[in-house]
Amino acid sequence: MPDSFHLDAVPIRLERCGKTFAGGARALEPLDLTIRGGETIVFLGPSGCGKTTTLRIIAGLENPDPGGRVLFGEEDVTALPIERRNVGMVFQSYALFPNMTVAENVAYGLKVRKIARADRARRVEEMLDLMHLGEFAGRRIDQLSGGQRQRVALARALVVRPRVLLLDEPLTALDAKLRDSLRLEIDRLLRGLGITAVYVTHDQGEAMALGDRIVVMAKGRVAQVGTPREIYYQPADGFVADFIGTMNRLGGMSRGGTLSIGAATLPWTGPDGAVELLVRPEDLALAGEADGHLAGTVAAAVFLGDRTRLVVEPADGPALTVDAAGRSELGRGDRVWLRVDPARLLAVP
Amino acid sequence: MSACVQDRPLSHRPAVRPPAGPGRTGEPLRLAALLAPAAAVFAAFFLLPLVRLILIGAGGAEGWSAYLTTLADPGHLDSLLSTLALSAGVTAVTLAVSTVAGLFLVRNHFPGHALLVALLTFPLAFPGVVIGFMVIMLAGRQGLIGTITQALGGGKLVFAYSMAGLFLGYVYFSIPRVILTVMAAAEKLDPRLEEAARSLGAAPWRVVADVILPALKPALISAGALCFATSMGAFGTAFTLATRINVLPMTIYTEFTLQANIAAAAALSVLLGLITWAALAVARSVAGTSVAAAG
């Protein structure tokens, strides 16, 4: 990537940014968050969790409730409307101007900034080449596919060298295969440009792949902020655990340094009493009758190619999901034993 | 990007035609038979009267040249030009007022919103006579404006019985049609487009010029063409306001009933139709969408 594309990495700080809509609905509880310069942060959560509202507050499309502040670097931009914040936005619906060609769309922000025609043409051409869109410069928008449209939208947002790139579910309208390839493209672009980026999605796979850090949100609150690994392996609560990947729940009883799960007893440190434990499917292992901790019956087996995902019903307690080898011949009705590694068990507060 | 092979353009799919088989040879005949009733109605109620009108226009003492000499008459030419000017002015003012009002009504909801929209569309039901009557009540000799200006000591302002009165009446009854079209088009605008433009630094006026107006353009052209055609051909309001008012439908009426100059009336009618039709054709080609003539 040419040096001229390297953008300033501006940190963003949100201070007590809440949002109450007219009518009293609380969309966002007051939020404090610092986004480091050059970092890609992903807001992840189900619809209505406040992630898009947060993005729109950063963009300047919504004002935070009184008392909230948005800072780009040292500059307080709370009172600035979006057109004066110098942000780049990419929308789920592409939002390309249908009355302009690809090149005119990309040139729009430069034209608004009164950049001289020759300079404008050169920067548009460079950006189109960077996004592999050179051959489409003269096309109308309705002659492009969804993936091409979203790359035009990215080029249009980036050509003005924004202080922050804001992406609102940019891959949601695309089909699965295309989503993967464009996700890689966006990842390459964000790393190469070194720009501060805020990415909103409800797709945990996208969040894990793109985010330096993920902000998991639910019902207008932040449930957890952390790297993808932290979110996956140390979920802050049951909601985060269930929202990211697949999580099994086990009921256990802790007493004097041991933990009883079913008939098995494992070493355990923790206060005495009933505990609810979380464990990922890949942290449960199939075992023989002799060394297994839990016995159960296979209720369903789904062949996924690289592995076979089993749903095992123990004698008591909820069904457990566990991964077996792809070539496993286990099927419905087979009796299996599962082994639990106590180091991988998470006790939910 | 190499994984884009199956990433096809969203539109312009190739149409799949069924192959023409041997059982389809009777198709044109059957189609003709099915079209016959429509063709008969079209001929009886559209083609025949129009041809008759064109022939009558050429049936005077001067024959076909009547179409040219009719316009050479300074009175007729003047009438045509003032009708064109009036209709163009009405169209421009109506579009400006309706675009602003329509956008406002779509974007702002306030108590009484539904009632206001209903009131704005009220004049749709009125015939031209009623519109003329209302203009007289507003700006006529006993009208509201005259009474107010007299009370203020500025003399009685009366303009109902002139082009100004006609202009006011036409704008009044054109606004509902245009406002409804603008509102329907404005509701379909994608708010993300405006947000995208703003994020790129566009000030509000630029968003209007670069995003909103281009998106409304087809609706504005089609509504404007309708407004123009209606103003060209409207008769009731002019007839109510004054018989001397110099617009083409009034001139045709005068030639037909008072002067019994039927050939001239027919020639002017054909010209009025042609000019309006041409205006609509231009609008249609500019808008790229179908624009129906009415009025």
PDB file of C-alpha atoms in Angstrom, chain A residues 56 61 82-83 87 89 91 93 95-97 99 108-109 111-113 132 142-145 147-149 151 156 177-178 181 185, chain B residues 1 3-4 6-12 190 192-204 206-207 209-211 214-215:
ATOM      1  CA  ARG A  56     -24.250   7.549  15.201  1.00  0.00           C
ATOM      2  CA  LEU A  61     -25.768  11.986  13.391  1.00  0.00           C
ATOM      3  CA  ILE A  82     -21.386  15.279  10.960  1.00  0.00           C
ATOM      4  CA  GLU A  83     -20.417  17.397   7.940  1.00  0.00           C
ATOM      5  CA  VAL A  87     -15.553  11.056   9.321  1.00  0.00           C
ATOM      6  CA  MET A  89     -19.177   6.328   6.772  1.00  0.00           C
ATOM      7  CA  PHE A  91     -23.659   1.787   5.370  1.00  0.00           C
ATOM      8  CA  SER A  93     -27.403  -0.285   2.160  1.00  0.00           C
ATOM      9  CA  ALA A  95     -25.956   4.574   0.116  1.00  0.00           C
ATOM     10  CA  LEU A  96     -24.206   5.376  -3.168  1.00  0.00           C
ATOM     11  CA  PHE A  97     -25.544   8.331  -5.140  1.00  0.00           C
ATOM     12  CA  ASN A  99     -27.349   9.847 -10.168  1.00  0.00           C
ATOM     13  CA  TYR A 108     -17.901  13.710  -4.248  1.00  0.00           C
ATOM     14  CA  GLY A 109     -16.188  14.389  -0.918  1.00  0.00           C
ATOM     15  CA  LYS A 111     -15.533  18.149  -4.787  1.00  0.00           C
ATOM     16  CA  VAL A 112     -17.324  19.329  -1.639  1.00  0.00           C
ATOM     17  CA  ARG A 113     -13.896  20.179  -0.192  1.00  0.00           C
ATOM     18  CA  HIS A 132      -9.551  -2.805  -7.665  1.00  0.00           C
ATOM     19  CA  ASP A 142     -26.992   0.018 -10.880  1.00  0.00           C
ATOM     20  CA  GLN A 143     -24.518  -1.780 -13.139  1.00  0.00           C
ATOM     21  CA  LEU A 144     -22.513  -3.001 -10.132  1.00  0.00           C
ATOM     22  CA  SER A 145     -22.916  -6.044  -7.883  1.00  0.00           C
ATOM     23  CA  GLY A 147     -19.755  -6.436  -3.386  1.00  0.00           C
ATOM     24  CA  GLN A 148     -18.562  -3.892  -5.958  1.00  0.00           C
ATOM     25  CA  ARG A 149     -20.972  -1.314  -4.563  1.00  0.00           C
ATOM     26  CA  ARG A 151     -16.061  -1.337  -2.310  1.00  0.00           C
ATOM     27  CA  ARG A 156     -15.730   7.142  -1.341  1.00  0.00           C
ATOM     28  CA  LYS A 177     -19.104 -16.230   0.221  1.00  0.00           C
ATOM     29  CA  LEU A 178     -18.818 -12.589  -0.771  1.00  0.00           C
ATOM     30  CA  SER A 181     -13.849 -12.126   0.756  1.00  0.00           C
ATOM     31  CA  GLU A 185     -10.427  -6.953   1.999  1.00  0.00           C
TER      32      GLU A 185
ATOM     33  CA  MET B   1     -10.557  -9.659  -5.488  1.00  0.00           C
ATOM     34  CA  ALA B   3     -13.514 -14.548  -5.135  1.00  0.00           C
ATOM     35  CA  CYS B   4     -15.924 -12.346  -7.015  1.00  0.00           C
ATOM     36  CA  GLN B   6     -20.158 -15.445  -8.770  1.00  0.00           C
ATOM     37  CA  ASP B   7     -20.701 -11.834  -7.771  1.00  0.00           C
ATOM     38  CA  ARG B   8     -23.070 -10.839 -10.536  1.00  0.00           C
ATOM     39  CA  PRO B   9     -24.552  -7.405 -11.241  1.00  0.00           C
ATOM     40  CA  LEU B  10     -27.855  -7.015  -9.438  1.00  0.00           C
ATOM     41  CA  SER B  11     -29.835  -5.879 -12.464  1.00  0.00           C
ATOM     42  CA  HIS B  12     -29.891  -6.567 -16.173  1.00  0.00           C
ATOM     43  CA  ASP B 190     -33.236   6.788   1.477  1.00  0.00           C
ATOM     44  CA  ARG B 192     -28.782   7.046   4.367  1.00  0.00           C
ATOM     45  CA  LEU B 193     -28.022   8.857   1.090  1.00  0.00           C
ATOM     46  CA  GLU B 194     -28.302  12.206   2.840  1.00  0.00           C
ATOM     47  CA  GLU B 195     -26.253  10.963   5.778  1.00  0.00           C
ATOM     48  CA  ALA B 196     -23.572   9.709   3.374  1.00  0.00           C
ATOM     49  CA  ALA B 197     -23.435  13.107   1.650  1.00  0.00           C
ATOM     50  CA  ARG B 198     -23.217  14.903   4.990  1.00  0.00           C
ATOM     51  CA  SER B 199     -20.465  12.566   6.223  1.00  0.00           C
ATOM     52  CA  LEU B 200     -18.481  13.608   3.147  1.00  0.00           C
ATOM     53  CA  GLY B 201     -18.755  17.219   4.239  1.00  0.00           C
ATOM     54  CA  ALA B 202     -21.802  18.429   2.284  1.00  0.00           C
ATOM     55  CA  ALA B 203     -23.631  21.380   3.846  1.00  0.00           C
ATOM     56  CA  PRO B 204     -27.455  21.179   4.001  1.00  0.00           C
ATOM     57  CA  ARG B 206     -25.600  20.859  -1.045  1.00  0.00           C
ATOM     58  CA  VAL B 207     -27.466  17.802   0.189  1.00  0.00           C
ATOM     59  CA  ALA B 209     -28.953  20.097  -4.600  1.00  0.00           C
ATOM     60  CA  ASP B 210     -26.917  16.891  -4.968  1.00  0.00           C
ATOM     61  CA  VAL B 211     -29.095  14.232  -3.337  1.00  0.00           C
ATOM     62  CA  PRO B 214     -31.936  14.528  -8.237  1.00  0.00           C
ATOM     63  CA  ALA B 215     -33.922  11.833  -6.426  1.00  0.00           C
TER      64      ALA B 215
END
